[in-house]
Amino acid sequence: MLIQAAAICLLYSSRAVAQSGSSSETDLGTGIATTLTGSNTASVTLNGGNYVAVTSRITYASNGETITFTSTGTSYSRPTDLSSVLANATGTSTGRNSTSATQTLLVGGTAASSGNSSSSIATATTSSARPTNTVPCNGYPEFCTRSYSNITHVCAHNSPFNRPGNIASNQELPVLSQLNDGVRMLQFQVHDQNGTLWLCHTSCELLNAGPLETYLQTVAEWMQRNPYDVVTILMGNYDVLPPDRFVEPVRNSGLLQYVYTPPKVPMSIADWPTIGSMLLQSQRLVMMLDYEADQNEIPWLLDEFSYVWETPFSPTEPSFPCTVERPPDQPEDMSRERLYMANHNLNLEVAIAGASLLIPASNALNVTNGLEGEGSAGWAVANCTSDWNRPPNYLLVDYYNIGSFNGSIFQVAANANGVSYDRDSCCDTTQRDFSSGAVTVMRPASSLLLALVAGTFLIFVW
């Protein structure tokens, strides 16, 4: 019975929406599993022990007009004194002007603030030579003056789902390790369980990673310790909930003070600010919702597909075409002006209890997350760069720490970004803490526990 229930649950990809306008049904004895395409999605609820498909209408926001935000809605009101945020790696604060958000990220010499707008990194006025910036923004000093839209960010697919022995898991290491290692985008799906938002993979009976608020609190505590990093969170609205349901967990977690509020919707790649200016304004959390976002009501909860398009998701073939799948029917000229995500997580299709299931292809991770060769992340990024004249903004992967060498996916991103990557920094070995200037050595990660024994998939539901 457990295997049958899991089979029904896993019929749904972690982000199950495709593009044409058809549907199909499979009767597995314990309920009806429905796979929908087009502008629909499917969710699964437990009804007296049976899994029953519940469908809801999904619509994509129209990009035909631009909306400029004139109010902050439910945004957090930020303090102007950012000295506690902009501390350098030695634990001392940089120069600041207490009457404005003017700061400097320049370290290594005497510098005075010039009073420039906080929308850009402040320049230094000094009689000596201008010092070199040594503070890493998102891990690299070069990123401080680079646009958010001009960086390839490594994204942990289904970030919270790292349960050993559960085939629904997509990661080996927890979110703190992901962030410490350099993951800068966290993606996952959210389910409504009796009025509380939980992190569940397809079904809370299959894999439950706890409340959304608890997970976000962990991220908030990390961001407090790491003031030079911009993080992106993409939430999957699995049950198609009203967007205001997501406000309280974000507020209670402590993350609301960091959210980025865009000036308008949609935005082209040229509209995005630099990483440095996002840090200076303490707007260093880009929060996205895949469906049902309403930025007129909640400006900081971004409608994903007004800003980002995605390549085909849940692929089972290592060809990884760099084509637009969502939003559907988006004109090419518009796609060229938007951020984009390369879904580079290879899946295996297996049959259990008469059902066809998709699970991470763990046996191919050394290639899929590798640096070179057909089907590798390096190869796919090169193809995307050729097709679109720029690399992906987000590289979504399973088991980010495993590849042709540990952390090879970060080397792929570094190559795309034109920076040098320290291979010894991965994985799960160090914890950066800029508030004290300390680097704490952590216990090495345990080996990956694969749920594959002699061709039999074992499920342990915790």
Short mmCIF file of C-alpha atoms in Angstrom, two decimals:
data_model
loop_
_atom_site.label_atom_id
_atom_site.label_comp_id
_atom_site.label_asym_id
_atom_site.label_seq_id
_atom_site.Cartn_x
_atom_site.Cartn_y
_atom_site.Cartn_z
CA MET A 1 0.00 0.00 0.00
CA LEU A 2 2.87 2.37 0.81
CA ILE A 3 4.44 1.78 -2.57
CA GLN A 4 1.09 2.33 -4.29
CA ALA A 5 0.52 5.60 -2.46
CA ALA A 6 4.02 6.76 -3.33
CA ALA A 7 3.45 5.82 -6.93
CA ILE A 8 0.39 8.02 -7.14
CA CYS A 9 2.18 10.90 -5.47
CA LEU A 10 5.22 10.70 -7.70
CA LEU A 11 3.15 10.83 -10.87
CA TYR A 12 3.36 14.56 -10.46
CA SER A 13 6.59 16.32 -11.20
CA SER A 14 7.68 18.71 -8.49
CA ARG A 15 6.44 21.61 -10.59
CA ALA A 16 3.75 19.94 -12.68
CA VAL A 17 2.52 22.24 -15.40
CA ALA A 18 3.07 21.62 -19.12
CA GLN A 19 1.91 23.45 -22.17
CA SER A 20 -0.65 21.95 -24.54
CA GLY A 21 -4.32 21.55 -23.69
CA SER A 22 -4.89 17.90 -22.89
CA SER A 23 -5.35 15.66 -19.87
CA SER A 24 -5.05 11.99 -19.00
CA GLU A 25 -6.16 9.79 -16.13
CA THR A 26 -4.73 6.67 -14.53
CA ASP A 27 -6.73 4.50 -12.12
CA LEU A 28 -4.35 2.92 -9.61
CA GLY A 29 -6.89 1.51 -7.22
CA THR A 30 -6.42 4.02 -4.42
CA GLY A 31 -7.60 7.07 -6.31
CA ILE A 32 -7.48 8.87 -9.63
CA ALA A 33 -4.22 10.52 -10.70
CA THR A 34 -4.68 13.22 -13.32
CA THR A 35 -1.90 14.84 -15.31
CA LEU A 36 -3.02 18.16 -16.75
CA THR A 37 -1.37 20.34 -19.35
CA GLY A 38 -1.88 23.84 -20.66
CA SER A 39 -2.74 26.55 -18.15
CA ASN A 40 -3.89 24.03 -15.58
CA THR A 41 -2.14 22.31 -12.73
CA ALA A 42 -2.99 19.38 -10.49
CA SER A 43 -2.73 18.98 -6.75
CA VAL A 44 -3.36 15.92 -4.62
CA THR A 45 -5.34 15.76 -1.41
CA LEU A 46 -5.82 12.89 1.01
CA ASN A 47 -9.47 11.90 1.26
CA GLY A 48 -10.21 8.98 3.57
CA GLY A 49 -6.94 7.29 2.70
CA ASN A 50 -7.36 7.84 -1.05
CA TYR A 51 -5.42 10.27 -3.18
CA VAL A 52 -7.78 12.36 -5.25
CA ALA A 53 -6.73 14.80 -7.95
CA VAL A 54 -7.96 18.35 -7.43
CA THR A 55 -7.59 20.73 -10.35
CA SER A 56 -7.40 24.51 -10.32
CA ARG A 57 -7.23 26.98 -13.13
CA ILE A 58 -3.84 28.61 -13.57
CA THR A 59 -3.34 31.76 -15.59
CA TYR A 60 -0.18 33.58 -16.56
CA ALA A 61 0.10 37.30 -16.05
CA SER A 62 -0.13 39.41 -19.16
CA ASN A 63 3.09 41.17 -20.08
CA GLY A 64 1.29 43.50 -22.44
CA GLU A 65 1.56 46.47 -20.12
CA THR A 66 4.00 47.75 -17.56
CA ILE A 67 2.85 48.52 -14.03
CA THR A 68 4.94 50.98 -12.04
CA PHE A 69 4.69 50.65 -8.28
CA THR A 70 3.90 53.87 -6.46
CA SER A 71 3.51 52.38 -2.98
CA THR A 72 5.26 49.72 -0.97
CA GLY A 73 2.11 47.79 -0.08
CA THR A 74 3.01 45.27 2.58
CA SER A 75 6.76 45.84 2.17
CA TYR A 76 8.96 46.24 5.20
CA SER A 77 10.02 49.75 6.15
CA ARG A 78 13.82 49.73 6.21
CA PRO A 79 16.08 51.75 8.51
CA THR A 80 18.45 54.23 6.95
CA ASP A 81 21.37 53.24 9.20
CA LEU A 82 22.93 50.23 7.48
CA SER A 83 26.21 50.16 9.40
CA SER A 84 25.32 46.87 11.06
CA VAL A 85 24.67 45.34 7.65
CA LEU A 86 27.70 46.63 5.79
CA ALA A 87 30.48 45.33 7.99
CA ASN A 88 33.62 44.17 6.25
CA ALA A 89 35.33 40.84 6.70
CA THR A 90 37.45 42.08 9.63
CA GLY A 91 34.37 42.96 11.66
CA THR A 92 34.66 46.75 11.30
CA SER A 93 32.12 48.88 9.51
CA THR A 94 32.75 50.79 6.33
CA GLY A 95 32.31 54.52 6.05
CA ARG A 96 28.68 55.65 6.24
CA ASN A 97 26.49 58.71 6.31
CA SER A 98 23.85 58.36 9.02
CA THR A 99 21.46 60.67 7.18
CA SER A 100 21.25 58.56 4.05
CA ALA A 101 21.80 55.06 2.75
CA THR A 102 25.10 56.13 1.20
CA GLN A 103 27.78 53.53 1.85
CA THR A 104 30.95 52.20 0.32
CA LEU A 105 31.98 48.62 -0.16
CA LEU A 106 35.56 49.63 -0.80
CA VAL A 107 38.02 48.11 1.64
CA GLY A 108 41.79 48.39 1.88
CA GLY A 109 42.38 52.12 2.20
CA THR A 110 40.95 55.33 3.60
CA ALA A 111 37.82 56.41 1.79
CA ALA A 112 35.11 58.96 2.42
CA SER A 113 31.56 58.70 1.20
CA SER A 114 30.72 61.01 -1.68
CA GLY A 115 27.00 61.25 -0.95
CA ASN A 116 25.87 59.48 -4.10
CA SER A 117 22.44 57.94 -4.41
CA SER A 118 21.97 54.57 -2.74
CA SER A 119 20.87 53.17 -6.08
CA SER A 120 24.53 52.56 -6.93
CA ILE A 121 27.70 51.76 -5.07
CA ALA A 122 29.10 54.93 -3.57
CA THR A 123 32.30 56.28 -5.02
CA ALA A 124 35.21 57.31 -2.83
CA THR A 125 36.71 60.80 -2.60
CA THR A 126 40.21 60.72 -1.16
CA SER A 127 43.57 62.24 -1.88
CA SER A 128 45.15 58.78 -2.05
CA ALA A 129 44.66 56.18 -4.77
CA ARG A 130 41.22 54.61 -4.83
CA PRO A 131 41.33 51.37 -2.81
CA THR A 132 40.49 48.04 -4.33
CA ASN A 133 37.23 46.39 -3.37
CA THR A 134 38.03 43.19 -1.47
CA VAL A 135 34.58 42.50 -0.04
CA PRO A 136 32.96 39.59 -1.90
CA CYS A 137 29.40 40.16 -3.05
CA ASN A 138 27.76 36.76 -3.50
CA GLY A 139 31.22 35.29 -3.06
CA TYR A 140 33.09 37.45 -5.60
CA PRO A 141 34.29 41.08 -5.43
CA GLU A 142 33.61 41.31 -9.17
CA PHE A 143 29.89 40.86 -8.57
CA CYS A 144 29.49 44.03 -6.50
CA THR A 145 29.23 46.24 -9.56
CA ARG A 146 27.56 43.63 -11.75
CA SER A 147 23.83 43.58 -12.43
CA TYR A 148 21.75 40.88 -10.76
CA SER A 149 20.63 39.91 -14.27
CA ASN A 150 24.25 39.45 -15.40
CA ILE A 151 25.08 36.55 -13.09
CA THR A 152 24.48 32.80 -13.31
CA HIS A 153 23.16 31.67 -9.92
CA VAL A 154 23.26 28.01 -8.83
CA CYS A 155 19.76 26.94 -7.78
CA ALA A 156 18.99 24.01 -5.47
CA HIS A 157 15.98 22.21 -6.92
CA ASN A 158 13.56 21.30 -4.12
CA SER A 159 16.02 22.67 -1.59
CA PRO A 160 14.32 21.42 1.62
CA PHE A 161 13.92 17.83 0.45
CA ASN A 162 17.11 16.15 1.63
CA ARG A 163 15.68 13.14 3.50
CA PRO A 164 18.12 10.19 3.39
CA GLY A 165 16.58 7.01 2.04
CA ASN A 166 13.58 8.73 0.45
CA ILE A 167 13.48 8.58 -3.35
CA ALA A 168 11.54 11.84 -3.44
CA SER A 169 14.62 13.70 -2.12
CA ASN A 170 16.45 16.03 -4.47
CA GLN A 171 19.34 17.16 -2.27
CA GLU A 172 21.83 15.49 0.06
CA LEU A 173 22.79 18.52 2.16
CA PRO A 174 20.51 20.88 4.15
CA VAL A 175 19.83 24.50 3.31
CA LEU A 176 22.59 25.92 5.56
CA SER A 177 25.15 23.82 3.71
CA GLN A 178 23.65 24.87 0.40
CA LEU A 179 24.02 28.55 1.23
CA ASN A 180 27.49 28.16 2.73
CA ASP A 181 28.66 26.32 -0.37
CA GLY A 182 27.43 29.04 -2.75
CA VAL A 183 23.87 28.15 -3.74
CA ARG A 184 22.11 31.49 -4.20
CA MET A 185 18.67 30.39 -5.36
CA LEU A 186 16.41 28.10 -3.34
CA GLN A 187 13.40 26.47 -5.00
CA PHE A 188 10.67 24.33 -3.45
CA GLN A 189 6.92 23.64 -3.37
CA VAL A 190 4.51 24.68 -0.63
CA HIS A 191 1.39 22.80 0.52
CA ASP A 192 -1.54 23.87 2.67
CA GLN A 193 -2.14 21.47 5.57
CA ASN A 194 -5.06 22.49 7.76
CA GLY A 195 -4.33 26.20 7.32
CA THR A 196 -0.53 25.95 7.78
CA LEU A 197 1.99 26.10 4.94
CA TRP A 198 4.27 23.06 4.84
CA LEU A 199 7.17 22.03 2.65
CA CYS A 200 6.06 18.75 1.09
CA HIS A 201 7.22 16.92 -2.00
CA THR A 202 4.05 16.22 -4.01
CA SER A 203 2.30 14.88 -0.90
CA CYS A 204 2.97 15.48 2.79
CA GLU A 205 2.53 11.74 3.32
CA LEU A 206 5.46 11.07 0.99
CA LEU A 207 8.02 13.64 2.16
CA ASN A 208 7.36 16.39 4.70
CA ALA A 209 10.24 18.77 5.40
CA GLY A 210 8.40 20.82 8.02
CA PRO A 211 6.69 24.22 8.12
CA LEU A 212 7.58 26.87 5.55
CA GLU A 213 8.13 29.40 8.34
CA THR A 214 10.76 27.26 10.07
CA TYR A 215 12.72 26.82 6.84
CA LEU A 216 12.55 30.55 6.08
CA GLN A 217 13.73 31.37 9.59
CA THR A 218 16.87 29.30 8.96
CA VAL A 219 17.49 31.28 5.78
CA ALA A 220 16.90 34.58 7.63
CA GLU A 221 19.45 33.67 10.31
CA TRP A 222 21.99 32.85 7.61
CA MET A 223 21.34 36.14 5.83
CA GLN A 224 21.85 38.04 9.07
CA ARG A 225 25.27 36.42 9.43
CA ASN A 226 26.15 37.01 5.78
CA PRO A 227 25.34 40.64 4.86
CA TYR A 228 27.14 40.58 1.50
CA ASP A 229 24.91 38.06 -0.22
CA VAL A 230 21.81 38.36 -2.38
CA VAL A 231 19.56 35.29 -2.19
CA THR A 232 16.63 34.32 -4.41
CA ILE A 233 13.74 32.14 -3.24
CA LEU A 234 11.26 30.63 -5.69
CA MET A 235 8.19 29.11 -4.07
CA GLY A 236 5.91 26.72 -5.90
CA ASN A 237 2.28 27.49 -5.07
CA TYR A 238 1.21 23.85 -5.28
CA ASP A 239 -2.33 24.34 -3.95
CA VAL A 240 -2.85 27.59 -5.88
CA LEU A 241 -3.37 29.63 -2.71
CA PRO A 242 -4.06 33.37 -2.52
CA PRO A 243 -0.72 35.19 -2.38
CA ASP A 244 -1.45 36.82 0.99
CA ARG A 245 -1.11 33.37 2.58
CA PHE A 246 2.64 33.64 2.08
CA VAL A 247 3.09 36.99 3.82
CA GLU A 248 2.86 35.83 7.43
CA PRO A 249 5.52 33.08 7.18
CA VAL A 250 7.91 35.52 5.51
CA ARG A 251 7.21 38.20 8.12
CA ASN A 252 7.45 35.84 11.09
CA SER A 253 10.69 34.33 9.82
CA GLY A 254 12.48 37.67 9.84
CA LEU A 255 13.01 37.76 6.08
CA LEU A 256 10.67 40.65 5.34
CA GLN A 257 13.37 43.17 6.23
CA TYR A 258 15.48 41.92 3.30
CA VAL A 259 12.92 41.65 0.47
CA TYR A 260 13.58 43.34 -2.84
CA THR A 261 10.73 45.43 -4.23
CA PRO A 262 11.08 45.99 -7.97
CA PRO A 263 10.19 49.40 -9.43
CA LYS A 264 7.82 47.87 -11.96
CA VAL A 265 6.44 44.70 -13.47
CA PRO A 266 7.56 43.23 -15.80
CA MET A 267 11.27 44.08 -15.94
CA SER A 268 13.79 43.52 -18.70
CA ILE A 269 17.33 42.36 -17.97
CA ALA A 270 18.50 45.97 -18.27
CA ASP A 271 16.19 47.08 -15.44
CA TRP A 272 17.76 45.00 -12.69
CA PRO A 273 20.03 46.76 -10.16
CA THR A 274 23.59 45.81 -9.31
CA ILE A 275 24.30 43.37 -6.53
CA GLY A 276 26.09 46.14 -4.64
CA SER A 277 23.13 48.49 -4.72
CA MET A 278 20.81 45.72 -3.50
CA LEU A 279 23.15 45.15 -0.57
CA LEU A 280 23.41 48.86 0.22
CA GLN A 281 19.65 49.22 0.32
CA SER A 282 19.22 45.98 2.29
CA GLN A 283 16.98 44.66 -0.47
CA ARG A 284 18.89 41.45 -0.97
CA LEU A 285 16.17 38.81 -1.03
CA VAL A 286 14.40 38.27 -4.35
CA MET A 287 11.17 36.45 -3.45
CA MET A 288 9.19 34.81 -6.24
CA LEU A 289 5.93 32.84 -6.47
CA ASP A 290 5.31 30.75 -9.57
CA TYR A 291 1.52 31.17 -9.68
CA GLU A 292 -1.12 33.58 -8.36
CA ALA A 293 1.23 36.38 -7.28
CA ASP A 294 -0.44 39.81 -7.11
CA GLN A 295 2.17 42.55 -7.06
CA ASN A 296 -0.43 45.29 -6.88
CA GLU A 297 -1.22 43.95 -3.42
CA ILE A 298 2.20 42.53 -2.44
CA PRO A 299 4.88 44.24 -4.57
CA TRP A 300 7.79 42.26 -3.11
CA LEU A 301 6.26 38.84 -3.89
CA LEU A 302 7.30 38.67 -7.53
CA ASP A 303 5.26 36.90 -10.18
CA GLU A 304 7.93 34.52 -11.51
CA PHE A 305 6.88 34.45 -15.13
CA SER A 306 6.71 38.22 -15.43
CA TYR A 307 10.48 38.22 -14.92
CA VAL A 308 11.74 34.73 -15.74
CA TRP A 309 11.17 32.03 -18.34
CA GLU A 310 12.12 28.40 -17.98
CA THR A 311 13.47 25.64 -20.18
CA PRO A 312 11.63 22.26 -20.14
CA PHE A 313 11.38 20.89 -16.60
CA SER A 314 11.71 17.34 -15.24
CA PRO A 315 13.64 16.18 -18.34
CA THR A 316 14.27 12.45 -18.80
CA GLU A 317 16.66 12.85 -21.75
CA PRO A 318 20.10 14.47 -21.36
CA SER A 319 19.61 16.67 -24.43
CA PHE A 320 18.44 19.60 -22.25
CA PRO A 321 17.06 21.84 -25.01
CA CYS A 322 17.39 25.53 -24.22
CA THR A 323 13.90 26.41 -25.40
CA VAL A 324 11.12 28.35 -23.69
CA GLU A 325 8.50 26.12 -22.06
CA ARG A 326 6.99 28.43 -19.45
CA PRO A 327 5.37 30.86 -19.85
CA PRO A 328 3.82 29.31 -22.97
CA ASP A 329 3.76 31.14 -26.29
CA GLN A 330 6.09 33.91 -25.16
CA PRO A 331 7.49 35.85 -28.16
CA GLU A 332 11.20 35.34 -28.76
CA ASP A 333 12.01 39.04 -28.56
CA MET A 334 10.39 39.16 -25.12
CA SER A 335 12.28 36.06 -23.99
CA ARG A 336 15.55 37.69 -24.94
CA GLU A 337 14.77 40.53 -22.55
CA ARG A 338 13.91 38.35 -19.56
CA LEU A 339 15.88 36.39 -17.00
CA TYR A 340 15.84 32.66 -17.66
CA MET A 341 16.26 29.40 -15.78
CA ALA A 342 17.88 26.28 -17.20
CA ASN A 343 16.21 23.25 -15.62
CA HIS A 344 19.22 20.93 -15.54
CA ASN A 345 17.92 18.12 -13.34
CA LEU A 346 17.84 14.77 -15.10
CA ASN A 347 15.14 12.27 -14.10
CA LEU A 348 14.67 8.53 -14.35
CA GLU A 349 11.33 7.11 -15.37
CA VAL A 350 10.59 3.93 -13.44
CA ALA A 351 7.52 1.72 -13.11
CA ILE A 352 6.12 0.87 -9.68
CA ALA A 353 2.66 -0.61 -9.06
CA GLY A 354 1.75 -0.04 -12.69
CA ALA A 355 2.56 3.66 -12.56
CA SER A 356 5.26 5.60 -14.37
CA LEU A 357 7.33 7.62 -11.90
CA LEU A 358 9.99 10.32 -12.23
CA ILE A 359 12.84 10.35 -9.71
CA PRO A 360 16.26 12.09 -9.78
CA ALA A 361 18.77 10.22 -11.96
CA SER A 362 21.32 9.90 -9.15
CA ASN A 363 23.36 7.41 -11.14
CA ALA A 364 24.18 10.08 -13.75
CA LEU A 365 25.05 12.99 -11.44
CA ASN A 366 28.77 12.81 -12.24
CA VAL A 367 27.84 13.68 -15.82
CA THR A 368 24.72 15.81 -15.33
CA ASN A 369 26.39 18.15 -12.84
CA GLY A 370 29.74 17.84 -14.57
CA LEU A 371 31.98 20.36 -16.22
CA GLU A 372 32.17 19.02 -19.75
CA GLY A 373 30.85 16.34 -22.08
CA GLU A 374 27.47 15.83 -23.70
CA GLY A 375 24.65 16.13 -21.16
CA SER A 376 26.81 17.95 -18.62
CA ALA A 377 25.95 21.27 -17.02
CA GLY A 378 28.95 22.90 -18.69
CA TRP A 379 27.82 21.61 -22.08
CA ALA A 380 24.22 22.76 -21.52
CA VAL A 381 25.26 26.24 -20.39
CA ALA A 382 27.42 26.58 -23.49
CA ASN A 383 24.46 25.60 -25.68
CA CYS A 384 22.16 28.09 -23.92
CA THR A 385 24.77 30.81 -24.26
CA SER A 386 25.02 30.12 -27.98
CA ASP A 387 21.22 30.13 -28.42
CA TRP A 388 20.51 33.28 -26.40
CA ASN A 389 23.83 35.13 -26.52
CA ARG A 390 24.05 35.00 -22.72
CA PRO A 391 24.23 32.22 -20.13
CA PRO A 392 21.28 31.23 -17.93
CA ASN A 393 20.55 33.38 -14.91
CA TYR A 394 19.62 30.34 -12.84
CA LEU A 395 21.00 26.82 -13.13
CA LEU A 396 18.58 24.47 -11.36
CA VAL A 397 20.09 21.16 -10.24
CA ASP A 398 19.56 18.13 -8.00
CA TYR A 399 22.27 17.05 -5.52
CA TYR A 400 24.32 20.17 -6.24
CA ASN A 401 27.37 18.89 -4.35
CA ILE A 402 27.89 15.83 -6.57
CA GLY A 403 29.39 15.98 -10.04
CA SER A 404 32.53 15.29 -12.00
CA PHE A 405 34.21 16.52 -8.82
CA ASN A 406 32.60 17.75 -5.61
CA GLY A 407 31.04 21.11 -6.35
CA SER A 408 31.66 20.97 -10.11
CA ILE A 409 28.36 22.80 -10.66
CA PHE A 410 29.92 25.89 -9.05
CA GLN A 411 32.83 25.68 -11.48
CA VAL A 412 30.28 25.64 -14.31
CA ALA A 413 28.66 28.79 -12.92
CA ALA A 414 32.04 30.46 -12.34
CA ASN A 415 33.03 29.79 -15.94
CA ALA A 416 29.75 31.32 -17.12
CA ASN A 417 30.35 34.32 -14.87
CA GLY A 418 33.99 34.77 -15.87
CA VAL A 419 35.35 34.41 -12.32
CA SER A 420 37.70 31.98 -10.57
CA TYR A 421 36.23 29.28 -8.34
CA ASP A 422 38.01 27.79 -5.32
CA ARG A 423 37.28 24.05 -5.59
CA ASP A 424 38.38 23.49 -1.99
CA SER A 425 35.42 25.54 -0.75
CA CYS A 426 32.90 22.76 -1.46
CA CYS A 427 31.13 21.01 -0.02
CA ASP A 428 29.78 21.36 3.51
CA THR A 429 33.20 22.16 4.97
CA THR A 430 33.14 25.83 6.00
CA GLN A 431 30.70 28.32 7.41
CA ARG A 432 31.27 31.98 6.71
CA ASP A 433 30.31 34.48 9.38
CA PHE A 434 31.10 38.06 8.42
CA SER A 435 29.61 39.44 11.63
CA SER A 436 32.62 38.16 13.57
CA GLY A 437 35.07 37.66 10.75
CA ALA A 438 35.27 33.98 11.68
CA VAL A 439 35.32 30.97 9.40
CA THR A 440 34.10 27.91 11.26
CA VAL A 441 35.15 24.43 10.15
CA MET A 442 32.20 22.06 9.95
CA ARG A 443 32.06 18.28 9.97
CA PRO A 444 32.29 16.81 6.45
CA ALA A 445 29.06 15.65 4.89
CA SER A 446 28.04 12.02 5.05
CA SER A 447 27.92 10.10 1.82
CA LEU A 448 24.78 10.19 -0.28
CA LEU A 449 22.29 7.48 0.66
CA LEU A 450 20.69 6.33 -2.56
CA ALA A 451 17.35 4.56 -2.46
CA LEU A 452 18.45 2.00 -4.99
CA VAL A 453 19.16 -1.54 -3.81
CA ALA A 454 19.43 -4.35 -6.38
CA GLY A 455 16.94 -2.59 -8.62
CA THR A 456 14.35 -2.17 -5.84
CA PHE A 457 13.38 1.33 -4.73
CA LEU A 458 12.90 1.59 -0.99
CA ILE A 459 10.82 4.33 0.59
CA PHE A 460 11.22 5.41 4.18
CA VAL A 461 8.55 7.95 5.10
CA TRP A 462 9.59 9.90 8.17
#
